[in-house]
mmCIF file of C-alpha atoms in Angstrom:
data_model
loop_
_atom_site.group_PDB
_atom_site.id
_atom_site.type_symbol
_atom_site.label_atom_id
_atom_site.label_comp_id
_atom_site.label_asym_id
_atom_site.label_seq_id
_atom_site.Cartn_x
_atom_site.Cartn_y
_atom_site.Cartn_z
ATOM 1 C CA MET A 26 88.665 172.278 146.061
ATOM 2 C CA SER A 27 86.103 173.704 148.403
ATOM 3 C CA ASN A 28 82.126 173.436 146.894
ATOM 4 C CA THR A 29 81.234 176.979 148.019
ATOM 5 C CA GLU A 30 81.051 179.326 145.310
ATOM 6 C CA ASP A 31 82.908 181.485 147.220
ATOM 7 C CA GLN A 32 84.663 180.205 149.696
ATOM 8 C CA TYR A 33 87.975 182.163 150.686
ATOM 9 C CA ALA A 34 87.447 184.744 148.609
ATOM 10 C CA THR A 35 89.106 187.477 150.980
ATOM 11 C CA THR A 36 89.807 184.649 153.607
ATOM 12 C CA LYS A 37 92.799 182.134 153.668
ATOM 13 C CA VAL A 38 92.367 178.736 152.883
ATOM 14 C CA GLN A 39 91.796 176.249 155.487
ATOM 15 C CA PRO A 40 94.220 172.967 155.583
ATOM 16 C CA LYS A 41 90.866 170.848 155.048
ATOM 17 C CA ASP A 42 90.581 171.761 151.676
ATOM 18 C CA PHE A 43 93.816 171.349 151.082
ATOM 19 C CA VAL A 44 94.496 169.068 148.087
ATOM 20 C CA SER A 45 97.523 167.783 146.175
ATOM 21 C CA GLY A 46 99.772 169.459 143.498
ATOM 22 C CA TRP A 47 99.140 167.098 140.772
ATOM 23 C CA VAL A 48 95.140 167.781 140.845
ATOM 24 C CA VAL A 49 96.066 171.224 140.474
ATOM 25 C CA ALA A 50 98.672 170.278 137.605
ATOM 26 C CA LEU A 51 96.051 168.483 135.711
ATOM 27 C CA ILE A 52 93.294 171.816 135.949
ATOM 28 C CA ILE A 53 96.448 173.830 134.850
ATOM 29 C CA ALA A 54 97.085 171.733 131.949
ATOM 30 C CA SER A 55 93.492 171.200 131.095
ATOM 31 C CA THR A 56 93.220 174.696 130.046
ATOM 32 C CA GLY A 57 95.349 174.861 127.125
ATOM 33 C CA LEU A 58 92.982 172.333 125.463
ATOM 34 C CA SER A 59 91.048 174.762 123.521
ATOM 35 C CA VAL A 60 90.384 175.994 120.053
ATOM 36 C CA SER A 61 92.624 179.039 120.657
ATOM 37 C CA THR A 62 95.560 177.517 122.331
ATOM 38 C CA LEU A 63 95.091 175.014 119.000
ATOM 39 C CA PHE A 64 94.795 178.055 116.793
ATOM 40 C CA LEU A 65 98.059 179.658 117.966
ATOM 41 C CA GLY A 66 100.138 176.410 117.435
ATOM 42 C CA SER A 67 98.685 175.918 113.819
ATOM 43 C CA GLU A 68 99.476 179.451 112.828
ATOM 44 C CA ILE A 69 102.627 179.670 114.478
ATOM 45 C CA ALA A 70 104.135 176.135 112.932
ATOM 46 C CA LEU A 71 102.598 177.205 109.832
ATOM 47 C CA SER A 72 103.974 180.706 109.602
ATOM 48 C CA LEU A 73 107.326 179.759 111.008
ATOM 49 C CA GLY A 74 108.128 176.384 110.457
ATOM 50 C CA PHE A 75 108.527 173.159 112.657
ATOM 51 C CA GLU A 76 111.910 173.767 113.938
ATOM 52 C CA LYS A 77 111.365 177.676 114.891
ATOM 53 C CA ALA A 78 108.013 176.650 115.954
ATOM 54 C CA LEU A 79 109.370 174.472 118.447
ATOM 55 C CA ILE A 80 112.098 177.392 119.621
ATOM 56 C CA ALA A 81 109.183 179.313 120.219
ATOM 57 C CA PHE A 82 107.251 176.716 122.401
ATOM 58 C CA GLY A 83 110.199 175.988 124.591
ATOM 59 C CA ILE A 84 111.644 179.686 125.115
ATOM 60 C CA SER A 85 107.818 181.068 125.618
ATOM 61 C CA THR A 86 107.634 177.792 128.159
ATOM 62 C CA LEU A 87 110.647 178.432 130.130
ATOM 63 C CA VAL A 88 109.529 182.174 130.633
ATOM 64 C CA LEU A 89 106.561 181.926 131.886
ATOM 65 C CA THR A 90 107.656 178.241 134.166
ATOM 66 C CA LEU A 91 110.153 180.698 136.020
ATOM 67 C CA MET A 92 107.515 183.689 136.747
ATOM 68 C CA CYS A 93 104.995 180.874 137.826
ATOM 69 C CA MET A 94 107.568 179.423 139.754
ATOM 70 C CA ALA A 95 107.992 182.468 142.053
ATOM 71 C CA THR A 96 104.549 183.536 142.409
ATOM 72 C CA THR A 97 103.342 179.586 142.934
ATOM 73 C CA LEU A 98 105.245 180.014 146.143
ATOM 74 C CA ILE A 99 102.945 183.410 147.199
ATOM 75 C CA GLY A 100 99.691 181.886 147.001
ATOM 76 C CA ASN A 101 100.940 179.026 148.765
ATOM 77 C CA ARG A 102 102.629 180.700 151.714
ATOM 78 C CA SER A 103 99.924 183.195 152.019
ATOM 79 C CA ARG A 104 96.857 181.090 151.258
ATOM 80 C CA LEU A 105 95.053 183.965 149.391
ATOM 81 C CA SER A 106 93.530 184.522 146.125
ATOM 82 C CA THR A 107 95.227 186.905 143.975
ATOM 83 C CA TYR A 108 92.747 189.362 144.179
ATOM 84 C CA MET A 109 93.802 189.729 148.073
ATOM 85 C CA ILE A 110 97.351 189.679 147.480
ATOM 86 C CA LEU A 111 97.234 192.805 145.356
ATOM 87 C CA HIS A 112 95.176 194.452 147.700
ATOM 88 C CA PHE A 113 97.922 194.369 149.916
ATOM 89 C CA SER A 114 100.865 195.217 147.186
ATOM 90 C CA PHE A 115 98.916 198.154 145.219
ATOM 91 C CA GLY A 116 96.273 198.911 148.085
ATOM 92 C CA GLU A 117 92.243 198.695 147.785
ATOM 93 C CA TYR A 118 92.048 201.144 145.052
ATOM 94 C CA GLY A 119 94.792 200.383 143.415
ATOM 95 C CA ALA A 120 93.533 196.590 143.201
ATOM 96 C CA LYS A 121 90.386 197.282 141.342
ATOM 97 C CA ILE A 122 92.268 199.249 138.571
ATOM 98 C CA VAL A 123 94.377 196.278 138.117
ATOM 99 C CA ASN A 124 91.785 193.963 138.595
ATOM 100 C CA PHE A 125 89.440 195.904 135.789
ATOM 101 C CA ILE A 126 92.369 195.282 133.478
ATOM 102 C CA PHE A 127 92.523 191.476 134.131
ATOM 103 C CA GLY A 128 88.716 192.078 133.626
ATOM 104 C CA VAL A 129 88.926 193.211 130.203
ATOM 105 C CA THR A 130 91.400 190.881 129.343
ATOM 106 C CA LEU A 131 89.418 187.660 130.275
ATOM 107 C CA VAL A 132 86.424 189.657 128.268
ATOM 108 C CA GLY A 133 89.021 189.541 125.235
ATOM 109 C CA TRP A 134 89.525 186.084 125.708
ATOM 110 C CA PHE A 135 86.076 185.503 125.806
ATOM 111 C CA ALA A 136 85.604 187.204 122.346
ATOM 112 C CA VAL A 137 88.489 185.409 120.941
ATOM 113 C CA ALA A 138 87.231 181.675 121.959
ATOM 114 C CA LEU A 139 83.408 182.730 120.904
ATOM 115 C CA GLU A 140 84.217 183.904 117.414
ATOM 116 C CA LEU A 141 86.636 180.883 116.776
ATOM 117 C CA LEU A 142 84.070 178.494 118.597
ATOM 118 C CA ALA A 143 82.092 180.035 115.747
ATOM 119 C CA ILE A 144 83.875 179.684 113.057
ATOM 120 C CA ALA A 145 84.238 175.824 114.258
ATOM 121 C CA ILE A 146 80.703 175.224 113.742
ATOM 122 C CA PHE A 147 80.221 177.225 110.577
ATOM 123 C CA ASP A 148 82.939 175.047 108.890
ATOM 124 C CA THR A 149 81.247 171.645 110.659
ATOM 125 C CA ALA A 150 77.872 172.612 108.997
ATOM 126 C CA ALA A 151 79.275 173.686 105.379
ATOM 127 C CA SER A 152 81.431 170.642 105.013
ATOM 128 C CA THR A 153 79.530 167.940 106.693
ATOM 129 C CA PHE A 154 75.733 168.649 105.955
ATOM 130 C CA SER A 155 75.981 170.995 103.501
ATOM 131 C CA PHE A 156 74.216 173.475 105.469
ATOM 132 C CA SER A 157 75.370 177.422 105.636
ATOM 133 C CA VAL A 158 74.241 180.094 108.737
ATOM 134 C CA SER A 159 75.116 183.512 109.519
ATOM 135 C CA LYS A 160 78.333 183.643 111.422
ATOM 136 C CA GLU A 161 76.787 186.533 113.370
ATOM 137 C CA LEU A 162 74.041 184.194 114.214
ATOM 138 C CA ILE A 163 76.330 181.439 115.603
ATOM 139 C CA ILE A 164 78.122 183.888 117.584
ATOM 140 C CA ILE A 165 74.910 185.833 119.343
ATOM 141 C CA VAL A 166 73.548 182.027 119.913
ATOM 142 C CA THR A 167 76.223 180.763 121.083
ATOM 143 C CA SER A 168 76.923 183.709 123.788
ATOM 144 C CA LEU A 169 73.660 183.236 124.571
ATOM 145 C CA PHE A 170 74.169 179.356 125.990
ATOM 146 C CA ILE A 171 77.756 179.956 127.582
ATOM 147 C CA THR A 172 76.053 183.160 129.244
ATOM 148 C CA PHE A 173 73.347 181.102 131.024
ATOM 149 C CA THR A 174 75.733 177.974 131.560
ATOM 150 C CA THR A 175 77.812 180.600 133.586
ATOM 151 C CA VAL A 176 74.503 182.343 135.766
ATOM 152 C CA TYR A 177 73.128 178.774 136.178
ATOM 153 C CA GLY A 178 75.257 175.697 135.748
ATOM 154 C CA ILE A 179 79.082 176.295 135.551
ATOM 155 C CA ARG A 180 79.423 173.330 137.821
ATOM 156 C CA SER A 181 77.886 170.534 135.196
ATOM 157 C CA ILE A 182 79.429 171.559 131.930
ATOM 158 C CA GLU A 183 83.015 171.770 133.687
ATOM 159 C CA LYS A 184 82.244 168.137 135.314
ATOM 160 C CA VAL A 185 81.572 167.455 131.402
ATOM 161 C CA ALA A 186 84.916 168.838 130.533
ATOM 162 C CA ASN A 187 87.148 166.771 133.086
ATOM 163 C CA ILE A 188 85.780 163.760 130.984
ATOM 164 C CA SER A 189 85.955 165.393 127.318
ATOM 165 C CA ILE A 190 89.560 167.086 128.208
ATOM 166 C CA PRO A 191 91.601 164.106 128.403
ATOM 167 C CA ILE A 192 89.345 162.242 125.693
ATOM 168 C CA LEU A 193 90.201 165.140 123.435
ATOM 169 C CA THR A 194 93.824 164.652 124.453
ATOM 170 C CA ALA A 195 93.970 161.367 123.575
ATOM 171 C CA PHE A 196 91.994 161.870 120.501
ATOM 172 C CA LEU A 197 95.006 164.572 119.348
ATOM 173 C CA GLY A 198 97.650 162.331 120.313
ATOM 174 C CA TYR A 199 95.781 160.251 117.520
ATOM 175 C CA ILE A 200 95.855 162.735 114.864
ATOM 176 C CA PHE A 201 98.891 163.111 115.504
ATOM 177 C CA TYR A 202 100.000 159.164 114.885
ATOM 178 C CA LEU A 203 98.230 159.567 111.873
ATOM 179 C CA SER A 204 99.703 162.687 110.495
ATOM 180 C CA VAL A 205 103.517 161.215 111.158
ATOM 181 C CA ALA A 206 102.604 158.249 109.468
ATOM 182 C CA GLU A 207 101.610 159.881 106.048
ATOM 183 C CA LEU A 208 104.960 161.685 106.239
ATOM 184 C CA GLU A 209 108.028 160.396 104.408
ATOM 185 C CA SER A 210 109.990 160.600 107.763
ATOM 186 C CA PHE A 211 109.969 162.384 110.523
ATOM 187 C CA SER A 212 112.827 164.913 109.247
ATOM 188 C CA SER A 213 110.576 166.044 106.720
ATOM 189 C CA LEU A 214 108.851 167.956 109.185
ATOM 190 C CA PHE A 215 111.821 170.073 109.947
ATOM 191 C CA ASP A 216 112.299 170.691 106.490
ATOM 192 C CA PHE A 217 109.196 172.144 106.340
ATOM 193 C CA VAL A 218 109.738 176.402 105.211
ATOM 194 C CA PRO A 219 106.282 178.580 104.726
ATOM 195 C CA GLU A 220 106.254 180.152 101.067
ATOM 196 C CA GLU A 221 105.524 183.593 102.905
ATOM 197 C CA ASN A 222 107.292 184.119 106.479
ATOM 198 C CA GLY A 223 105.555 187.084 107.716
ATOM 199 C CA MET A 224 106.396 186.167 111.560
ATOM 200 C CA THR A 225 109.813 186.217 113.239
ATOM 201 C CA LEU A 226 110.816 184.222 116.199
ATOM 202 C CA PHE A 227 110.953 186.954 118.401
ATOM 203 C CA LYS A 228 107.318 187.660 117.624
ATOM 204 C CA ALA A 229 106.139 184.260 117.779
ATOM 205 C CA THR A 230 107.868 183.884 121.153
ATOM 206 C CA SER A 231 106.003 187.046 122.061
ATOM 207 C CA ILE A 232 102.934 186.164 120.863
ATOM 208 C CA LEU A 233 102.926 182.564 123.311
ATOM 209 C CA VAL A 234 104.232 184.524 126.370
ATOM 210 C CA GLY A 235 101.357 187.130 125.881
ATOM 211 C CA ALA A 236 98.887 183.948 125.459
ATOM 212 C CA ALA A 237 99.943 182.491 128.980
ATOM 213 C CA ILE A 238 101.328 185.551 130.833
ATOM 214 C CA LEU A 239 97.558 186.269 133.296
ATOM 215 C CA PHE A 240 99.233 182.523 134.810
ATOM 216 C CA PRO A 241 102.131 183.495 136.619
ATOM 217 C CA VAL A 242 100.172 186.827 137.831
ATOM 218 C CA LEU A 243 97.027 184.401 138.775
ATOM 219 C CA MET A 244 99.019 181.293 139.945
ATOM 220 C CA ALA A 245 98.244 182.224 143.702
ATOM 221 C CA ASP A 246 94.550 181.211 142.862
ATOM 222 C CA PHE A 247 95.519 177.696 142.199
ATOM 223 C CA SER A 248 98.303 177.166 144.670
ATOM 224 C CA ARG A 249 96.695 178.293 147.799
ATOM 225 C CA PHE A 250 94.924 175.085 147.959
ATOM 226 C CA ILE A 251 98.214 172.916 147.446
ATOM 227 C CA LYS A 252 99.587 171.502 150.511
ATOM 228 C CA THR A 253 103.134 172.061 150.587
ATOM 229 C CA ASP A 254 105.940 174.258 148.578
ATOM 230 C CA LYS A 255 107.453 171.492 146.816
ATOM 231 C CA GLN A 256 103.856 170.296 145.883
ATOM 232 C CA SER A 257 103.034 174.112 144.307
ATOM 233 C CA LEU A 258 106.438 173.920 142.736
ATOM 234 C CA ALA A 259 105.299 170.489 140.873
ATOM 235 C CA SER A 260 101.992 172.011 139.985
ATOM 236 C CA VAL A 261 103.515 174.431 137.334
ATOM 237 C CA LEU A 262 104.182 171.651 135.623
ATOM 238 C CA GLY A 263 100.790 171.630 134.207
ATOM 239 C CA LEU A 264 101.887 174.807 132.420
ATOM 240 C CA THR A 265 105.185 173.630 131.614
ATOM 241 C CA ILE A 266 103.852 170.409 129.931
ATOM 242 C CA GLY A 267 100.423 171.079 129.251
ATOM 243 C CA THR A 268 100.682 173.988 126.889
ATOM 244 C CA PRO A 269 103.590 173.202 124.539
ATOM 245 C CA LEU A 270 102.218 169.880 124.300
ATOM 246 C CA ALA A 271 99.206 171.149 123.245
ATOM 247 C CA TYR A 272 101.008 173.432 120.706
ATOM 248 C CA PHE A 273 102.989 170.499 119.427
ATOM 249 C CA LEU A 274 100.132 168.349 118.725
ATOM 250 C CA SER A 275 98.182 170.789 116.708
ATOM 251 C CA ALA A 276 101.434 172.235 114.899
ATOM 252 C CA VAL A 277 102.105 168.638 113.245
ATOM 253 C CA PRO A 278 98.595 168.131 111.764
ATOM 254 C CA SER A 279 98.635 171.396 110.519
ATOM 255 C CA ILE A 280 102.285 171.404 108.461
ATOM 256 C CA GLN A 281 100.778 167.896 107.360
ATOM 257 C CA THR A 282 97.338 169.110 105.935
ATOM 258 C CA GLY A 283 98.732 172.920 105.423
ATOM 259 C CA GLU A 284 95.263 173.950 107.545
ATOM 260 C CA VAL A 285 95.170 175.967 110.473
ATOM 261 C CA ASP A 286 91.352 175.593 111.623
ATOM 262 C CA ILE A 287 91.296 172.281 113.428
ATOM 263 C CA ILE A 288 87.719 171.382 111.775
ATOM 264 C CA LYS A 289 89.313 171.478 108.465
ATOM 265 C CA ILE A 290 92.410 169.371 109.512
ATOM 266 C CA MET A 291 89.673 166.967 111.276
ATOM 267 C CA GLU A 292 88.189 166.979 107.877
ATOM 268 C CA GLU A 293 91.067 165.696 106.219
ATOM 269 C CA PHE A 294 90.868 162.190 108.538
ATOM 270 C CA ASN A 295 87.051 161.926 108.050
ATOM 271 C CA MET A 296 86.923 162.875 111.963
ATOM 272 C CA VAL A 297 84.675 166.145 111.784
ATOM 273 C CA ILE A 298 81.820 165.078 114.145
ATOM 274 C CA PRO A 299 83.842 163.482 116.935
ATOM 275 C CA ALA A 300 86.543 166.314 117.062
ATOM 276 C CA PHE A 301 83.798 168.752 116.738
ATOM 277 C CA LEU A 302 81.936 167.637 119.641
ATOM 278 C CA LEU A 303 85.087 167.252 121.804
ATOM 279 C CA LEU A 304 86.136 170.531 120.711
ATOM 280 C CA PHE A 305 82.304 172.346 121.657
ATOM 281 C CA ILE A 306 82.392 171.069 124.991
ATOM 282 C CA SER A 307 85.878 171.725 125.949
ATOM 283 C CA THR A 308 85.602 175.241 124.640
ATOM 284 C CA TRP A 309 82.158 175.961 125.987
ATOM 285 C CA SER A 310 83.383 175.057 129.671
ATOM 286 C CA THR A 311 87.021 177.164 128.960
ATOM 287 C CA ASN A 312 84.370 180.165 127.728
ATOM 288 C CA ALA A 313 82.104 179.710 130.422
ATOM 289 C CA THR A 314 85.301 179.900 132.978
ATOM 290 C CA ASN A 315 86.319 182.935 130.765
ATOM 291 C CA LEU A 316 83.203 184.884 131.677
ATOM 292 C CA TYR A 317 82.702 183.435 135.195
ATOM 293 C CA SER A 318 86.036 184.596 136.094
ATOM 294 C CA ALA A 319 85.647 187.910 134.351
ATOM 295 C CA SER A 320 82.535 188.621 136.011
ATOM 296 C CA LEU A 321 83.789 187.962 139.749
ATOM 297 C CA THR A 322 86.583 190.273 138.920
ATOM 298 C CA PHE A 323 84.485 193.171 137.768
ATOM 299 C CA SER A 324 82.358 192.113 140.982
ATOM 300 C CA THR A 325 84.949 193.333 142.988
ATOM 301 C CA ILE A 326 85.395 196.561 141.865
ATOM 302 C CA ASN A 327 82.146 197.776 143.226
ATOM 303 C CA LYS A 328 80.097 195.670 145.638
ATOM 304 C CA LYS A 329 76.998 196.886 144.853
ATOM 305 C CA TRP A 330 77.155 195.016 141.202
ATOM 306 C CA THR A 331 75.272 191.945 141.309
ATOM 307 C CA PHE A 332 76.852 188.495 139.840
ATOM 308 C CA LYS A 333 74.296 188.350 137.486
ATOM 309 C CA ASN A 334 74.035 191.705 136.027
ATOM 310 C CA VAL A 335 77.893 191.725 135.480
ATOM 311 C CA VAL A 336 77.991 188.363 133.707
ATOM 312 C CA ILE A 337 74.995 189.699 131.356
ATOM 313 C CA VAL A 338 76.930 193.012 130.369
ATOM 314 C CA SER A 339 80.537 191.069 130.295
ATOM 315 C CA SER A 340 78.545 189.059 127.903
ATOM 316 C CA ILE A 341 77.370 191.287 125.804
ATOM 317 C CA PHE A 342 80.425 193.724 125.572
ATOM 318 C CA GLY A 343 82.246 190.538 124.574
ATOM 319 C CA THR A 344 79.610 189.351 121.988
ATOM 320 C CA LEU A 345 80.382 193.016 120.642
ATOM 321 C CA LEU A 346 84.184 192.411 120.271
ATOM 322 C CA ALA A 347 83.133 188.858 118.399
ATOM 323 C CA LEU A 348 80.997 190.291 116.159
ATOM 324 C CA PHE A 349 83.231 192.971 114.962
ATOM 325 C CA GLY A 350 86.380 190.068 114.166
ATOM 326 C CA PHE A 351 87.979 190.755 117.533
ATOM 327 C CA ALA A 352 90.320 187.275 116.886
ATOM 328 C CA THR A 353 91.833 189.140 113.821
ATOM 329 C CA TYR A 354 93.616 191.531 116.595
ATOM 330 C CA LEU A 355 94.471 188.482 118.665
ATOM 331 C CA PHE A 356 98.515 188.813 118.623
ATOM 332 C CA GLU A 357 98.250 192.409 118.960
ATOM 333 C CA PHE A 358 96.604 191.621 121.910
ATOM 334 C CA LEU A 359 98.459 189.059 123.339
ATOM 335 C CA GLU A 360 101.456 191.455 122.733
ATOM 336 C CA PHE A 361 99.906 194.208 124.827
ATOM 337 C CA LEU A 362 98.815 191.609 127.280
ATOM 338 C CA GLY A 363 102.885 191.180 127.535
ATOM 339 C CA ILE A 364 103.388 194.731 127.855
ATOM 340 C CA LEU A 365 100.836 195.079 131.005
ATOM 341 C CA ALA A 366 100.757 191.995 133.143
ATOM 342 C CA PRO A 367 104.512 190.777 133.828
ATOM 343 C CA SER A 368 105.479 193.460 136.005
ATOM 344 C CA ILE A 369 102.338 193.183 138.417
ATOM 345 C CA SER A 370 103.846 189.784 138.983
ATOM 346 C CA SER A 371 107.432 191.102 140.034
ATOM 347 C CA ILE A 372 105.885 193.825 142.092
ATOM 348 C CA TYR A 373 103.851 191.649 144.286
ATOM 349 C CA PHE A 374 106.777 189.016 144.649
ATOM 350 C CA ILE A 375 109.164 192.055 146.037
ATOM 351 C CA HIS A 376 106.282 193.168 148.320
ATOM 352 C CA PHE A 377 105.463 189.483 149.550
ATOM 353 C CA PHE A 378 109.114 188.168 150.103
ATOM 354 C CA TRP A 379 111.333 191.264 150.955
ATOM 355 C CA ILE A 380 108.595 194.203 152.239
ATOM 356 C CA LYS A 381 106.199 192.199 154.146
ATOM 357 C CA ARG A 382 108.549 189.299 154.717
ATOM 358 C CA GLN A 383 106.228 186.667 153.691
ATOM 359 C CA ARG A 384 103.492 188.085 156.539
ATOM 360 C CA TYR A 385 100.418 189.146 155.548
ATOM 361 C CA ASN A 386 97.817 190.261 158.146
ATOM 362 C CA LEU A 387 94.490 190.759 156.685
ATOM 363 C CA ASP A 388 93.717 193.926 158.787
ATOM 364 C CA ASP A 389 96.882 195.419 157.594
ATOM 365 C CA ILE A 390 95.310 196.568 153.784
ATOM 366 C CA ALA A 391 96.069 200.328 152.695
ATOM 367 C CA LYS A 392 93.452 202.297 150.806
ATOM 368 C CA TRP A 393 96.556 203.271 147.798
ATOM 369 C CA GLU A 394 99.712 201.685 147.627
ATOM 370 C CA PRO A 395 101.377 204.615 145.555
ATOM 371 C CA SER A 396 104.849 203.017 144.511
ATOM 372 C CA ALA A 397 103.270 199.904 143.076
ATOM 373 C CA LEU A 398 100.865 201.875 141.080
ATOM 374 C CA ILE A 399 103.828 204.183 140.224
ATOM 375 C CA SER A 400 106.006 201.453 139.201
ATOM 376 C CA TRP A 401 103.530 199.341 137.135
ATOM 377 C CA VAL A 402 102.415 202.306 135.136
ATOM 378 C CA LEU A 403 106.169 203.391 134.474
ATOM 379 C CA SER A 404 107.530 200.231 133.796
ATOM 380 C CA SER A 405 104.263 199.298 131.443
ATOM 381 C CA LEU A 406 105.259 202.781 129.368
ATOM 382 C CA ILE A 407 109.191 202.049 129.179
ATOM 383 C CA SER A 408 108.237 198.710 127.934
ATOM 384 C CA VAL A 409 105.562 200.141 125.304
ATOM 385 C CA PHE A 410 109.196 201.859 124.038
ATOM 386 C CA THR A 411 111.170 198.797 123.810
ATOM 387 C CA TYR A 412 107.995 196.943 121.847
ATOM 388 C CA LEU A 413 107.903 199.298 119.450
ATOM 389 C CA GLU A 414 111.828 199.387 119.164
ATOM 390 C CA VAL A 415 112.810 202.650 119.960
ATOM 391 C CA PHE A 416 115.493 201.635 122.079
ATOM 392 C CA GLN A 417 115.763 198.466 123.767
ATOM 393 C CA ILE A 418 117.009 196.749 127.455
ATOM 394 C CA THR A 419 117.192 193.046 126.947
ATOM 395 C CA GLY A 420 115.905 192.329 123.532
ATOM 396 C CA ALA A 421 112.593 191.076 124.984
ATOM 397 C CA TYR A 422 109.884 193.756 125.819
ATOM 398 C CA PHE A 423 107.849 190.873 128.081
ATOM 399 C CA LEU A 424 111.172 190.783 129.953
ATOM 400 C CA ASP A 425 111.569 194.407 130.019
ATOM 401 C CA SER A 426 108.402 194.863 132.023
ATOM 402 C CA PHE A 427 108.872 192.126 134.345
ATOM 403 C CA LEU A 428 112.542 193.427 135.175
ATOM 404 C CA LEU A 429 111.551 197.138 135.163
ATOM 405 C CA GLY A 430 108.665 196.385 137.332
ATOM 406 C CA ALA A 431 111.362 194.910 139.890
ATOM 407 C CA VAL A 432 113.859 197.254 139.454
ATOM 408 C CA ILE A 433 111.366 200.832 139.800
ATOM 409 C CA TYR A 434 109.587 199.022 143.085
ATOM 410 C CA LEU A 435 113.144 198.167 144.406
ATOM 411 C CA ALA A 436 113.682 201.751 144.159
ATOM 412 C CA PHE A 437 110.758 203.085 145.508
ATOM 413 C CA GLN A 438 110.904 200.310 148.666
ATOM 414 C CA TRP A 439 114.524 200.670 149.205
ATOM 415 C CA LYS A 440 114.073 201.805 153.031
ATOM 416 C CA ALA A 441 111.317 199.551 153.564
ATOM 417 C CA ILE A 442 113.413 196.338 152.441
ATOM 418 C CA PHE A 443 116.370 196.989 154.308
ATOM 419 C CA LYS A 444 114.364 197.676 157.766
ATOM 420 C CA PRO A 445 115.379 195.497 160.543
ATOM 421 C CA ALA A 446 112.449 192.815 160.922
ATOM 422 C CA GLN A 447 110.485 193.346 163.520
#
């Protein structure tokens, strides 16, 4: 992809910067290897048991894959970023509202990853060096490093991560092998039943969908660089294979050791330091990317805000969330995303294929698109009621959000859809 930092932010990607779909698939797959993703895989496996966890991994991956397949084609055919695509479907000002939601979400992920990284550093210092340091201090110091990286050196840390992530994958595979080797039989994994089961299969599936729900919405940011339709669809395999693989590689050692914390798991195999170094680099890179993306998103709301100042403010907000223990509310946060985000995907899918008939003119952007905004708000409000089980539609509130967004938007745009093509 292009090396220019802000290239194609508001214009179409040019053929000279097209890449293979497999390159993008690897980029997408690499995002799954972070402390927060491994934590989710471990937590759900220990809460549900291995068999039900595999079902949750499978269903959530299927839902996300189908959504991504729909939206990846929009990016590939329009050659525009998600930010610009939202301009067409939601209007210039409406897109700013949606982008604000995305920015807050990314800062939330920044806070979660920051807190989990601090816990990993704290556990490593205590178990390996018998050294204790305040978690709050660790959060502040690591936040400063990540913020500095985001402003000045994100490219270098990403290059390091491109090396560390394949190594981390192989390392997790080796730990998986050691975990299986210590089992009496592989079937004993399926016999594992948690002592306290406070999580249902539906709740686990919802959490996993929420964890990656921004992928379908933001898929255009990746697929706009891909050469062909077929390759853009193939790039979705990065999520279809990579994300459940990360969950699976963390689930088995967790069941075998009874630990959720990846560092404590590695301690069982006397591999704390190499595991910590790999996780530290990959999570540092991922979190720098979270902060970078959040800051770019907030920068689009007001062009007068400088990127550097937005990074600092976003970092301060994310750090405060981490200090107040935002990771405690991770599951609720992910369920909230499952309410808000799916309808955005269905709305801009319908707008691109059925209203604009796959033709976006950069000079044809309205200030407001009330029908899209109203559809999004209404579908989100109704999905809140299905989430709270006041009444049911499909039985899955994230599917309710996706389908309601589509149905309500279709109702508003019925005449435009059946208007003869010019």
